mmCIF file of C-alpha atoms in Angstrom:
data_model
loop_
_atom_site.group_PDB
_atom_site.id
_atom_site.type_symbol
_atom_site.label_atom_id
_atom_site.label_comp_id
_atom_site.label_asym_id
_atom_site.label_seq_id
_atom_site.Cartn_x
_atom_site.Cartn_y
_atom_site.Cartn_z
ATOM 1 C CA MET A 1 55.319 -33.994 17.675
ATOM 2 C CA THR A 2 55.179 -34.713 13.934
ATOM 3 C CA SER A 3 51.944 -34.252 12.019
ATOM 4 C CA GLN A 4 50.565 -36.539 9.345
ATOM 5 C CA GLN A 5 49.826 -34.571 6.188
ATOM 6 C CA PHE A 6 46.785 -34.889 3.918
ATOM 7 C CA ASP A 7 45.380 -32.976 0.990
ATOM 8 C CA VAL A 8 41.992 -32.666 2.698
ATOM 9 C CA ILE A 9 40.902 -33.212 6.308
ATOM 10 C CA ILE A 10 37.182 -33.572 6.957
ATOM 11 C CA VAL A 11 35.980 -32.926 10.512
ATOM 12 C CA GLY A 12 32.868 -35.070 10.902
ATOM 13 C CA GLY A 13 31.860 -38.294 9.213
ATOM 14 C CA GLY A 14 28.159 -37.805 8.525
ATOM 15 C CA LEU A 15 26.538 -37.635 5.100
ATOM 16 C CA ALA A 16 28.332 -34.477 3.958
ATOM 17 C CA GLY A 17 31.715 -35.629 5.255
ATOM 18 C CA LEU A 18 31.489 -39.138 3.833
ATOM 19 C CA THR A 19 30.229 -38.183 0.375
ATOM 20 C CA SER A 20 32.838 -35.445 -0.029
ATOM 21 C CA ALA A 21 35.553 -37.889 1.127
ATOM 22 C CA ILE A 22 34.552 -40.471 -1.503
ATOM 23 C CA HIS A 23 34.338 -37.802 -4.208
ATOM 24 C CA LEU A 24 37.808 -36.413 -3.406
ATOM 25 C CA ALA A 25 39.375 -39.871 -3.040
ATOM 26 C CA LYS A 26 38.035 -40.814 -6.485
ATOM 27 C CA HIS A 27 40.230 -37.956 -7.771
ATOM 28 C CA GLN A 28 43.290 -39.418 -6.035
ATOM 29 C CA PHE A 29 43.533 -36.928 -3.174
ATOM 30 C CA ARG A 30 44.731 -38.020 0.268
ATOM 31 C CA VAL A 31 41.706 -37.600 2.526
ATOM 32 C CA LEU A 32 41.293 -37.970 6.292
ATOM 33 C CA ILE A 33 37.958 -38.074 8.137
ATOM 34 C CA ILE A 34 38.029 -37.405 11.883
ATOM 35 C CA GLU A 35 34.778 -38.649 13.431
ATOM 36 C CA LYS A 36 34.084 -38.791 17.172
ATOM 37 C CA ASN A 37 31.658 -41.745 16.983
ATOM 38 C CA SER A 38 32.114 -45.290 15.746
ATOM 39 C CA TYR A 39 29.975 -46.711 12.928
ATOM 40 C CA PRO A 40 27.162 -47.704 12.712
ATOM 41 C CA LYS A 41 25.205 -45.271 14.889
ATOM 42 C CA HIS A 42 21.618 -44.054 14.990
ATOM 43 C CA LYS A 43 21.023 -40.300 14.760
ATOM 44 C CA VAL A 44 17.989 -38.091 15.313
ATOM 45 C CA CYS A 45 17.005 -37.538 11.690
ATOM 46 C CA GLY A 46 13.921 -37.669 9.458
ATOM 47 C CA GLU A 47 15.623 -40.252 7.174
ATOM 48 C CA TYR A 48 13.814 -39.174 4.031
ATOM 49 C CA VAL A 49 16.092 -38.219 1.116
ATOM 50 C CA SER A 50 15.008 -36.336 -1.992
ATOM 51 C CA ASN A 51 15.800 -38.031 -5.309
ATOM 52 C CA GLU A 52 17.647 -34.862 -6.322
ATOM 53 C CA VAL A 53 20.854 -36.476 -4.973
ATOM 54 C CA LEU A 54 20.453 -39.901 -6.615
ATOM 55 C CA PRO A 55 22.541 -39.064 -9.732
ATOM 56 C CA TYR A 56 25.385 -37.900 -7.490
ATOM 57 C CA LEU A 57 25.192 -40.941 -5.195
ATOM 58 C CA ASN A 58 25.246 -43.189 -8.262
ATOM 59 C CA TYR A 59 28.291 -41.283 -9.570
ATOM 60 C CA LEU A 60 30.013 -42.030 -6.258
ATOM 61 C CA GLY A 61 29.141 -45.705 -6.727
ATOM 62 C CA PHE A 62 26.501 -45.795 -3.997
ATOM 63 C CA ASP A 63 23.047 -47.303 -4.568
ATOM 64 C CA PRO A 64 20.779 -46.851 -1.508
ATOM 65 C CA PHE A 65 18.323 -49.459 -2.828
ATOM 66 C CA GLU A 66 21.043 -52.090 -2.594
ATOM 67 C CA PHE A 67 20.785 -51.637 1.180
ATOM 68 C CA GLY A 68 17.011 -51.748 1.514
ATOM 69 C CA ALA A 69 16.018 -48.116 0.934
ATOM 70 C CA GLN A 70 12.298 -47.617 0.319
ATOM 71 C CA ARG A 71 11.101 -45.681 -2.758
ATOM 72 C CA ILE A 72 8.804 -42.829 -1.703
ATOM 73 C CA SER A 73 6.383 -41.105 -4.087
ATOM 74 C CA ASP A 74 3.448 -39.922 -1.931
ATOM 75 C CA PHE A 75 3.079 -37.179 0.675
ATOM 76 C CA GLU A 76 0.492 -36.678 3.408
ATOM 77 C CA LEU A 77 0.047 -33.708 5.735
ATOM 78 C CA THR A 78 -2.277 -33.541 8.746
ATOM 79 C CA THR A 79 -2.999 -30.747 11.238
ATOM 80 C CA HIS A 80 -3.338 -30.974 15.014
ATOM 81 C CA ASN A 81 -7.152 -30.920 14.635
ATOM 82 C CA ASN A 82 -7.062 -33.831 12.168
ATOM 83 C CA LYS A 83 -7.526 -32.147 8.815
ATOM 84 C CA ALA A 84 -5.595 -34.046 6.118
ATOM 85 C CA MET A 85 -4.192 -33.454 2.659
ATOM 86 C CA LYS A 86 -2.423 -35.805 0.233
ATOM 87 C CA ALA A 87 -0.223 -35.161 -2.800
ATOM 88 C CA LYS A 88 2.330 -36.733 -5.100
ATOM 89 C CA LEU A 89 5.944 -35.696 -4.567
ATOM 90 C CA PRO A 90 7.154 -33.940 -7.755
ATOM 91 C CA LEU A 91 10.532 -35.687 -7.752
ATOM 92 C CA GLY A 92 10.071 -38.418 -5.142
ATOM 93 C CA GLY A 93 12.627 -39.698 -2.703
ATOM 94 C CA PHE A 94 13.716 -42.668 -0.638
ATOM 95 C CA GLY A 95 13.788 -43.717 2.998
ATOM 96 C CA ILE A 96 16.927 -45.134 4.614
ATOM 97 C CA SER A 97 18.245 -44.885 8.166
ATOM 98 C CA ARG A 98 21.358 -42.925 9.057
ATOM 99 C CA TYR A 99 22.508 -46.090 10.839
ATOM 100 C CA GLU A 100 22.598 -47.938 7.514
ATOM 101 C CA MET A 101 23.483 -45.150 5.084
ATOM 102 C CA ASP A 102 26.361 -43.639 7.068
ATOM 103 C CA PHE A 103 27.829 -47.091 7.716
ATOM 104 C CA ARG A 104 27.686 -48.126 4.054
ATOM 105 C CA LEU A 105 29.209 -44.826 2.910
ATOM 106 C CA TYR A 106 31.925 -45.182 5.554
ATOM 107 C CA ARG A 107 32.842 -48.642 4.271
ATOM 108 C CA GLN A 108 32.919 -47.323 0.722
ATOM 109 C CA ALA A 109 35.137 -44.393 1.750
ATOM 110 C CA VAL A 110 37.631 -46.791 3.334
ATOM 111 C CA GLN A 111 37.622 -48.922 0.167
ATOM 112 C CA HIS A 112 38.560 -45.759 -1.775
ATOM 113 C CA GLY A 113 41.579 -45.229 0.470
ATOM 114 C CA VAL A 114 40.117 -42.604 2.821
ATOM 115 C CA SER A 115 41.760 -42.641 6.271
ATOM 116 C CA VAL A 116 39.303 -42.541 9.184
ATOM 117 C CA VAL A 117 40.292 -41.649 12.749
ATOM 118 C CA GLU A 118 37.877 -41.983 15.681
ATOM 119 C CA ASP A 119 38.640 -38.927 17.781
ATOM 120 C CA THR A 120 37.314 -35.464 18.655
ATOM 121 C CA VAL A 121 38.823 -32.369 17.054
ATOM 122 C CA VAL A 122 39.587 -29.736 19.696
ATOM 123 C CA ASP A 123 41.180 -27.068 17.517
ATOM 124 C CA VAL A 124 41.823 -26.123 13.898
ATOM 125 C CA LEU A 125 44.581 -23.573 13.290
ATOM 126 C CA PHE A 126 45.261 -21.867 9.979
ATOM 127 C CA ILE A 127 48.958 -20.955 9.713
ATOM 128 C CA ASP A 128 51.045 -20.187 6.616
ATOM 129 C CA ASP A 129 48.256 -21.279 4.250
ATOM 130 C CA MET A 130 48.012 -24.718 5.927
ATOM 131 C CA PHE A 131 45.611 -26.195 8.458
ATOM 132 C CA GLN A 132 46.798 -27.778 11.688
ATOM 133 C CA VAL A 133 44.113 -30.010 13.186
ATOM 134 C CA GLN A 134 44.493 -31.120 16.805
ATOM 135 C CA THR A 135 42.482 -33.825 18.551
ATOM 136 C CA LYS A 136 41.427 -34.765 22.070
ATOM 137 C CA LYS A 137 43.742 -37.798 22.052
ATOM 138 C CA GLY A 138 46.726 -35.594 21.259
ATOM 139 C CA GLN A 139 46.973 -36.372 17.574
ATOM 140 C CA SER A 140 47.981 -33.698 15.076
ATOM 141 C CA PHE A 141 47.314 -33.558 11.327
ATOM 142 C CA THR A 142 47.975 -30.982 8.598
ATOM 143 C CA SER A 143 46.204 -30.333 5.309
ATOM 144 C CA LYS A 144 45.817 -27.876 2.463
ATOM 145 C CA ILE A 145 42.014 -27.893 2.858
ATOM 146 C CA THR A 146 39.801 -28.607 5.875
ATOM 147 C CA ILE A 147 36.061 -29.216 5.597
ATOM 148 C CA GLY A 148 33.788 -28.659 8.595
ATOM 149 C CA ALA A 149 31.089 -31.328 8.460
ATOM 150 C CA PHE A 150 30.544 -31.751 12.187
ATOM 151 C CA GLY A 151 26.769 -31.303 12.235
ATOM 152 C CA LYS A 152 24.299 -29.147 14.118
ATOM 153 C CA ARG A 153 26.435 -28.165 17.133
ATOM 154 C CA SER A 154 30.045 -28.770 18.045
ATOM 155 C CA ASN A 155 32.758 -27.657 20.426
ATOM 156 C CA LEU A 156 34.360 -26.084 17.340
ATOM 157 C CA ASP A 157 31.371 -23.759 16.970
ATOM 158 C CA LEU A 158 32.265 -22.439 20.429
ATOM 159 C CA LYS A 159 35.968 -22.344 19.582
ATOM 160 C CA PHE A 160 35.334 -20.198 16.511
ATOM 161 C CA GLN A 161 32.762 -18.086 18.396
ATOM 162 C CA ARG A 162 30.203 -18.625 15.660
ATOM 163 C CA GLU A 163 27.313 -16.229 16.082
ATOM 164 C CA PHE A 164 24.503 -18.803 16.238
ATOM 165 C CA ILE A 165 26.068 -20.778 19.109
ATOM 166 C CA SER A 166 25.627 -17.900 21.578
ATOM 167 C CA LYS A 167 21.855 -17.935 21.101
ATOM 168 C CA LYS A 168 19.744 -20.453 22.959
ATOM 169 C CA SER A 169 17.620 -22.589 20.668
ATOM 170 C CA PRO A 170 14.191 -23.698 21.896
ATOM 171 C CA TYR A 171 13.907 -26.898 19.830
ATOM 172 C CA LEU A 172 14.069 -30.541 20.895
ATOM 173 C CA GLY A 173 14.144 -33.541 18.547
ATOM 174 C CA VAL A 174 12.975 -37.098 19.332
ATOM 175 C CA LYS A 175 13.311 -40.204 17.162
ATOM 176 C CA ILE A 176 12.381 -43.873 17.383
ATOM 177 C CA HIS A 177 12.127 -46.788 14.956
ATOM 178 C CA VAL A 178 9.086 -49.030 15.210
ATOM 179 C CA SER A 179 7.644 -52.058 13.415
ATOM 180 C CA GLY A 180 4.102 -51.878 12.145
ATOM 181 C CA ASP A 181 1.798 -51.054 9.283
ATOM 182 C CA PHE A 182 2.665 -48.065 7.111
ATOM 183 C CA PRO A 183 2.766 -47.638 3.318
ATOM 184 C CA LYS A 184 6.273 -48.065 1.884
ATOM 185 C CA ASN A 185 5.809 -45.311 -0.674
ATOM 186 C CA LYS A 186 4.574 -42.547 1.666
ATOM 187 C CA VAL A 187 6.182 -39.854 3.786
ATOM 188 C CA ALA A 188 3.778 -38.223 6.226
ATOM 189 C CA LEU A 189 4.069 -35.017 8.211
ATOM 190 C CA HIS A 190 1.732 -34.815 11.175
ATOM 191 C CA ASN A 191 1.270 -31.494 12.941
ATOM 192 C CA PHE A 192 0.566 -31.311 16.684
ATOM 193 C CA LYS A 193 0.437 -28.354 19.074
ATOM 194 C CA GLY A 194 4.010 -27.142 19.420
ATOM 195 C CA GLY A 195 5.581 -29.259 16.686
ATOM 196 C CA TYR A 196 5.359 -31.842 13.927
ATOM 197 C CA CYS A 197 6.353 -35.466 13.335
ATOM 198 C CA GLY A 198 7.697 -37.094 10.176
ATOM 199 C CA VAL A 199 6.796 -40.711 9.422
ATOM 200 C CA SER A 200 8.300 -42.900 6.701
ATOM 201 C CA LYS A 201 9.609 -46.400 6.181
ATOM 202 C CA VAL A 202 13.292 -47.267 6.043
ATOM 203 C CA GLU A 203 15.130 -50.550 5.501
ATOM 204 C CA LYS A 204 14.064 -53.785 7.284
ATOM 205 C CA GLU A 205 10.414 -52.651 7.102
ATOM 206 C CA HIS A 206 11.033 -50.351 10.074
ATOM 207 C CA ILE A 207 9.126 -47.072 10.396
ATOM 208 C CA ASN A 208 11.045 -43.960 11.380
ATOM 209 C CA LEU A 209 9.126 -41.633 13.705
ATOM 210 C CA CYS A 210 10.958 -38.357 14.219
ATOM 211 C CA TYR A 211 9.412 -35.261 15.739
ATOM 212 C CA ILE A 212 10.502 -31.791 16.734
ATOM 213 C CA THR A 213 8.912 -29.623 19.377
ATOM 214 C CA SER A 214 9.706 -26.556 21.408
ATOM 215 C CA TYR A 215 11.309 -27.203 24.767
ATOM 216 C CA ALA A 216 8.739 -24.864 26.335
ATOM 217 C CA ALA A 217 5.902 -27.106 25.110
ATOM 218 C CA PHE A 218 7.676 -30.268 26.250
ATOM 219 C CA LYS A 219 8.906 -29.289 29.722
ATOM 220 C CA THR A 220 5.422 -29.007 31.255
ATOM 221 C CA TYR A 221 5.042 -32.818 30.973
ATOM 222 C CA LYS A 222 6.783 -35.358 33.182
ATOM 223 C CA ASP A 223 8.431 -37.410 30.413
ATOM 224 C CA ILE A 224 8.322 -38.332 26.713
ATOM 225 C CA ASP A 225 5.490 -40.849 27.155
ATOM 226 C CA ASP A 226 3.371 -38.291 28.986
ATOM 227 C CA PHE A 227 4.033 -35.651 26.303
ATOM 228 C CA GLN A 228 3.169 -38.051 23.509
ATOM 229 C CA ASP A 229 -0.010 -39.238 25.212
ATOM 230 C CA LYS A 230 -1.315 -35.747 25.979
ATOM 231 C CA VAL A 231 -0.054 -33.781 22.976
ATOM 232 C CA LEU A 232 1.000 -35.914 19.983
ATOM 233 C CA PHE A 233 -1.925 -38.288 20.260
ATOM 234 C CA LYS A 234 -4.430 -35.479 19.781
ATOM 235 C CA ASN A 235 -3.458 -36.049 16.154
ATOM 236 C CA ARG A 236 -5.302 -39.292 15.360
ATOM 237 C CA ALA A 237 -2.911 -40.332 12.590
ATOM 238 C CA LEU A 238 0.033 -40.100 14.990
ATOM 239 C CA LYS A 239 -1.832 -41.956 17.710
ATOM 240 C CA GLU A 240 -2.602 -44.749 15.242
ATOM 241 C CA VAL A 241 1.045 -45.203 14.229
ATOM 242 C CA PHE A 242 2.467 -45.021 17.752
ATOM 243 C CA GLN A 243 -0.136 -47.243 19.418
ATOM 244 C CA HIS A 244 -0.297 -49.910 16.687
ATOM 245 C CA SER A 245 3.439 -50.531 16.350
ATOM 246 C CA ASN A 246 6.258 -52.092 18.353
ATOM 247 C CA PRO A 247 9.376 -50.090 19.312
ATOM 248 C CA GLU A 248 12.711 -51.237 17.886
ATOM 249 C CA PHE A 249 14.736 -49.047 20.278
ATOM 250 C CA GLU A 250 14.911 -49.548 24.032
ATOM 251 C CA GLN A 251 14.561 -45.786 24.459
ATOM 252 C CA PRO A 252 13.844 -42.946 22.007
ATOM 253 C CA LEU A 253 16.838 -40.877 20.897
ATOM 254 C CA THR A 254 16.732 -37.175 21.754
ATOM 255 C CA ILE A 255 18.669 -34.070 20.783
ATOM 256 C CA SER A 256 18.259 -30.566 22.187
ATOM 257 C CA GLN A 257 19.392 -27.069 21.222
ATOM 258 C CA ILE A 258 18.577 -27.549 17.520
ATOM 259 C CA SER A 259 19.313 -24.225 15.824
ATOM 260 C CA PHE A 260 17.961 -22.956 12.504
ATOM 261 C CA ALA A 261 19.872 -19.680 12.769
ATOM 262 C CA THR A 262 21.889 -18.427 9.816
ATOM 263 C CA LYS A 263 25.451 -19.747 9.653
ATOM 264 C CA LYS A 264 28.418 -18.832 7.472
ATOM 265 C CA PRO A 265 29.505 -21.338 4.782
ATOM 266 C CA ILE A 266 33.149 -20.356 5.404
ATOM 267 C CA GLU A 267 34.543 -20.152 8.944
ATOM 268 C CA ASN A 268 38.223 -19.738 9.871
ATOM 269 C CA HIS A 269 38.993 -20.583 6.192
ATOM 270 C CA MET A 270 37.222 -23.936 6.664
ATOM 271 C CA ILE A 271 34.598 -24.942 4.098
ATOM 272 C CA MET A 272 31.401 -25.764 5.959
ATOM 273 C CA CYS A 273 29.140 -28.537 4.653
ATOM 274 C CA GLY A 274 25.838 -30.049 5.740
ATOM 275 C CA ASP A 275 24.300 -28.845 9.004
ATOM 276 C CA SER A 276 27.556 -27.023 9.867
ATOM 277 C CA ALA A 277 26.712 -24.558 7.090
ATOM 278 C CA GLY A 278 22.971 -24.282 7.724
ATOM 279 C CA MET A 279 19.853 -26.308 8.501
ATOM 280 C CA ILE A 280 16.483 -26.396 6.820
ATOM 281 C CA HIS A 281 13.484 -26.927 9.091
ATOM 282 C CA PRO A 282 12.648 -30.653 9.376
ATOM 283 C CA LEU A 283 9.129 -29.642 8.353
ATOM 284 C CA CYS A 284 10.551 -29.485 4.801
ATOM 285 C CA GLY A 285 12.091 -32.954 5.132
ATOM 286 C CA ASN A 286 15.158 -32.302 3.030
ATOM 287 C CA GLY A 287 18.161 -31.939 5.331
ATOM 288 C CA MET A 288 19.860 -35.162 4.204
ATOM 289 C CA ALA A 289 19.725 -34.162 0.542
ATOM 290 C CA MET A 290 21.039 -30.691 1.384
ATOM 291 C CA ALA A 291 24.024 -32.191 3.211
ATOM 292 C CA ILE A 292 24.883 -34.399 0.229
ATOM 293 C CA ARG A 293 24.371 -31.552 -2.226
ATOM 294 C CA SER A 294 26.673 -29.250 -0.235
ATOM 295 C CA ALA A 295 29.357 -31.964 -0.369
ATOM 296 C CA HIS A 296 29.014 -32.059 -4.162
ATOM 297 C CA LEU A 297 29.435 -28.267 -4.384
ATOM 298 C CA ALA A 298 32.450 -28.250 -2.072
ATOM 299 C CA SER A 299 34.194 -31.248 -3.632
ATOM 300 C CA ASN A 300 34.025 -29.902 -7.189
ATOM 301 C CA LEU A 301 35.456 -26.537 -6.141
ATOM 302 C CA ILE A 302 38.178 -28.137 -3.988
ATOM 303 C CA ILE A 303 39.245 -30.369 -6.891
ATOM 304 C CA ASP A 304 39.512 -27.298 -9.134
ATOM 305 C CA TYR A 305 41.525 -25.457 -6.469
ATOM 306 C CA LEU A 306 43.963 -28.285 -5.742
ATOM 307 C CA GLN A 307 44.533 -28.939 -9.443
ATOM 308 C CA ASN A 308 44.759 -25.264 -10.472
ATOM 309 C CA LYS A 309 47.859 -23.703 -8.918
ATOM 310 C CA LYS A 310 46.888 -20.202 -10.132
ATOM 311 C CA GLN A 311 43.627 -20.038 -8.146
ATOM 312 C CA THR A 312 43.873 -18.343 -4.747
ATOM 313 C CA ARG A 313 42.297 -19.562 -1.531
ATOM 314 C CA ALA A 314 40.252 -16.352 -1.408
ATOM 315 C CA GLU A 315 38.771 -17.235 -4.805
ATOM 316 C CA LEU A 316 37.907 -20.755 -3.614
ATOM 317 C CA GLU A 317 36.183 -19.403 -0.509
ATOM 318 C CA ARG A 318 34.285 -16.770 -2.492
ATOM 319 C CA LYS A 319 33.134 -19.316 -5.082
ATOM 320 C CA TYR A 320 31.913 -21.750 -2.429
ATOM 321 C CA ALA A 321 30.093 -19.080 -0.398
ATOM 322 C CA THR A 322 28.412 -17.814 -3.581
ATOM 323 C CA ALA A 323 27.462 -21.320 -4.772
ATOM 324 C CA TRP A 324 26.156 -22.312 -1.331
ATOM 325 C CA LYS A 325 23.963 -19.222 -1.053
ATOM 326 C CA ARG A 326 22.707 -19.556 -4.630
ATOM 327 C CA THR A 327 21.799 -23.210 -4.039
ATOM 328 C CA PHE A 328 20.312 -23.061 -0.537
ATOM 329 C CA SER A 329 19.364 -19.526 0.553
ATOM 330 C CA PHE A 330 15.935 -19.493 -1.064
ATOM 331 C CA ARG A 331 14.917 -22.934 0.156
ATOM 332 C CA LEU A 332 16.060 -22.048 3.692
ATOM 333 C CA LYS A 333 13.923 -18.884 3.641
ATOM 334 C CA VAL A 334 10.926 -20.842 2.370
ATOM 335 C CA GLY A 335 11.526 -23.476 5.060
ATOM 336 C CA HIS A 336 11.592 -20.818 7.792
ATOM 337 C CA SER A 337 8.375 -19.280 6.476
ATOM 338 C CA ILE A 338 6.513 -22.584 6.199
ATOM 339 C CA ALA A 339 7.626 -23.643 9.689
ATOM 340 C CA TYR A 340 6.554 -20.282 11.139
ATOM 341 C CA LEU A 341 3.097 -20.524 9.572
ATOM 342 C CA PHE A 342 2.528 -24.073 10.788
ATOM 343 C CA ARG A 343 3.621 -23.155 14.313
ATOM 344 C CA GLN A 344 0.536 -20.935 14.489
ATOM 345 C CA ASP A 345 -1.966 -23.504 15.736
ATOM 346 C CA TRP A 346 -4.956 -21.391 14.691
ATOM 347 C CA LEU A 347 -3.576 -20.887 11.193
ATOM 348 C CA ALA A 348 -2.390 -24.369 10.198
ATOM 349 C CA PRO A 349 -5.894 -25.844 9.617
ATOM 350 C CA LYS A 350 -6.882 -22.786 7.526
ATOM 351 C CA LEU A 351 -3.722 -23.154 5.397
ATOM 352 C CA LEU A 352 -4.550 -26.788 4.821
ATOM 353 C CA LEU A 353 -8.052 -25.907 3.640
ATOM 354 C CA VAL A 354 -6.541 -23.473 1.137
ATOM 355 C CA LEU A 355 -4.135 -26.131 -0.129
ATOM 356 C CA ARG A 356 -6.912 -28.700 -0.429
ATOM 357 C CA GLY A 357 -8.908 -26.202 -2.486
ATOM 358 C CA MET A 358 -5.907 -25.403 -4.692
ATOM 359 C CA PRO A 359 -3.931 -28.663 -4.886
ATOM 360 C CA PHE A 360 -1.802 -27.362 -7.772
ATOM 361 C CA LEU A 361 0.056 -25.202 -5.184
ATOM 362 C CA ILE A 362 1.423 -28.203 -3.301
ATOM 363 C CA PRO A 363 4.014 -29.424 -5.848
ATOM 364 C CA SER A 364 5.195 -25.822 -6.280
ATOM 365 C CA ILE A 365 5.740 -25.399 -2.528
ATOM 366 C CA ILE A 366 7.584 -28.726 -2.322
ATOM 367 C CA ARG A 367 9.828 -27.718 -5.237
ATOM 368 C CA MET A 368 10.765 -24.523 -3.373
ATOM 369 C CA THR A 369 12.410 -26.575 -0.614
ATOM 370 C CA HIS A 370 13.977 -29.143 -2.955
ATOM 371 C CA GLY A 371 16.395 -28.917 -5.851
ATOM 372 C CA LYS A 372 16.604 -30.337 -9.329
ATOM 373 C CA PRO A 373 18.601 -33.578 -9.826
ATOM 374 C CA ILE A 374 22.326 -32.951 -9.425
ATOM 375 C CA GLN A 375 24.178 -32.796 -12.738
ATOM 376 C CA VAL A 376 27.328 -34.950 -12.612
#
């Protein structure tokens, strides 16, 4: 069986995969995305994006506001016992659904000459300094570089025996879009016992409601409605949004086994991007920007490698691992710490009182989990 050859194969067509594909195609490289799902598709995601990535998206020729993205400047935090705090976001952000953003980026990638195959990758072999990528439908492709952008969990994580995949994760995510009243310029984070829910507007005036909870907290209730009624709605702000809005989905989307464990940015010589390389707690609301930023890091280094014949693969891998850790390690640690503190139900209200008394701390904490605007 003959294999089609590319300069770069990207396993996974989410934000990291699509933005890196466009970036590399703009530099005239032959790029293939292998994505198991068809576009457009909803995903469990907070759908708030920090403005730190706007310069890069504009460089790629993508303007989220052209597709209805909402400009977000304000932040609100509430605790499970209904204490509230408000602040301005230091850099701001925008709200857009993964359904819309991924689809528009996909169309742009195709316009730039990126090949897209709808299939599932079952194995990636590294032989004689080349990658051989094999799919469920029996297709085979080869490339000089392969990027792993396949998200939170994948069969490839098992294949490569990545350390995090052997550990059970206790987290469950739930998302729904609704229509109702909510300020366009605000992202809210509402704490409840066992978890927290992000609320913000996206395109078409829809409100994205996305929450994460521990499976242990959830499993004692008979279904999602029962859990929401008896747990989420103890937070009055959440009850108000849920009960005074109309669902846009027939059923909420769910995802289980969400892991925040440490991952390696290089695996089997593959360059890992987005959630494949590491996830920040949704409490920090910046996973989409991190995915896009990791694509920027990877793409620049890959371009240098493919154009510079003297650079070794080991140097490329070392540079990416170093850049990834320098860019994301601190914010991931801060995210873990913040999430841990807010999981302590007795402590969260006390923390909020401290923040309300010293509001100058809030922008500093937000900056710790966000980056400066990408220089392009």
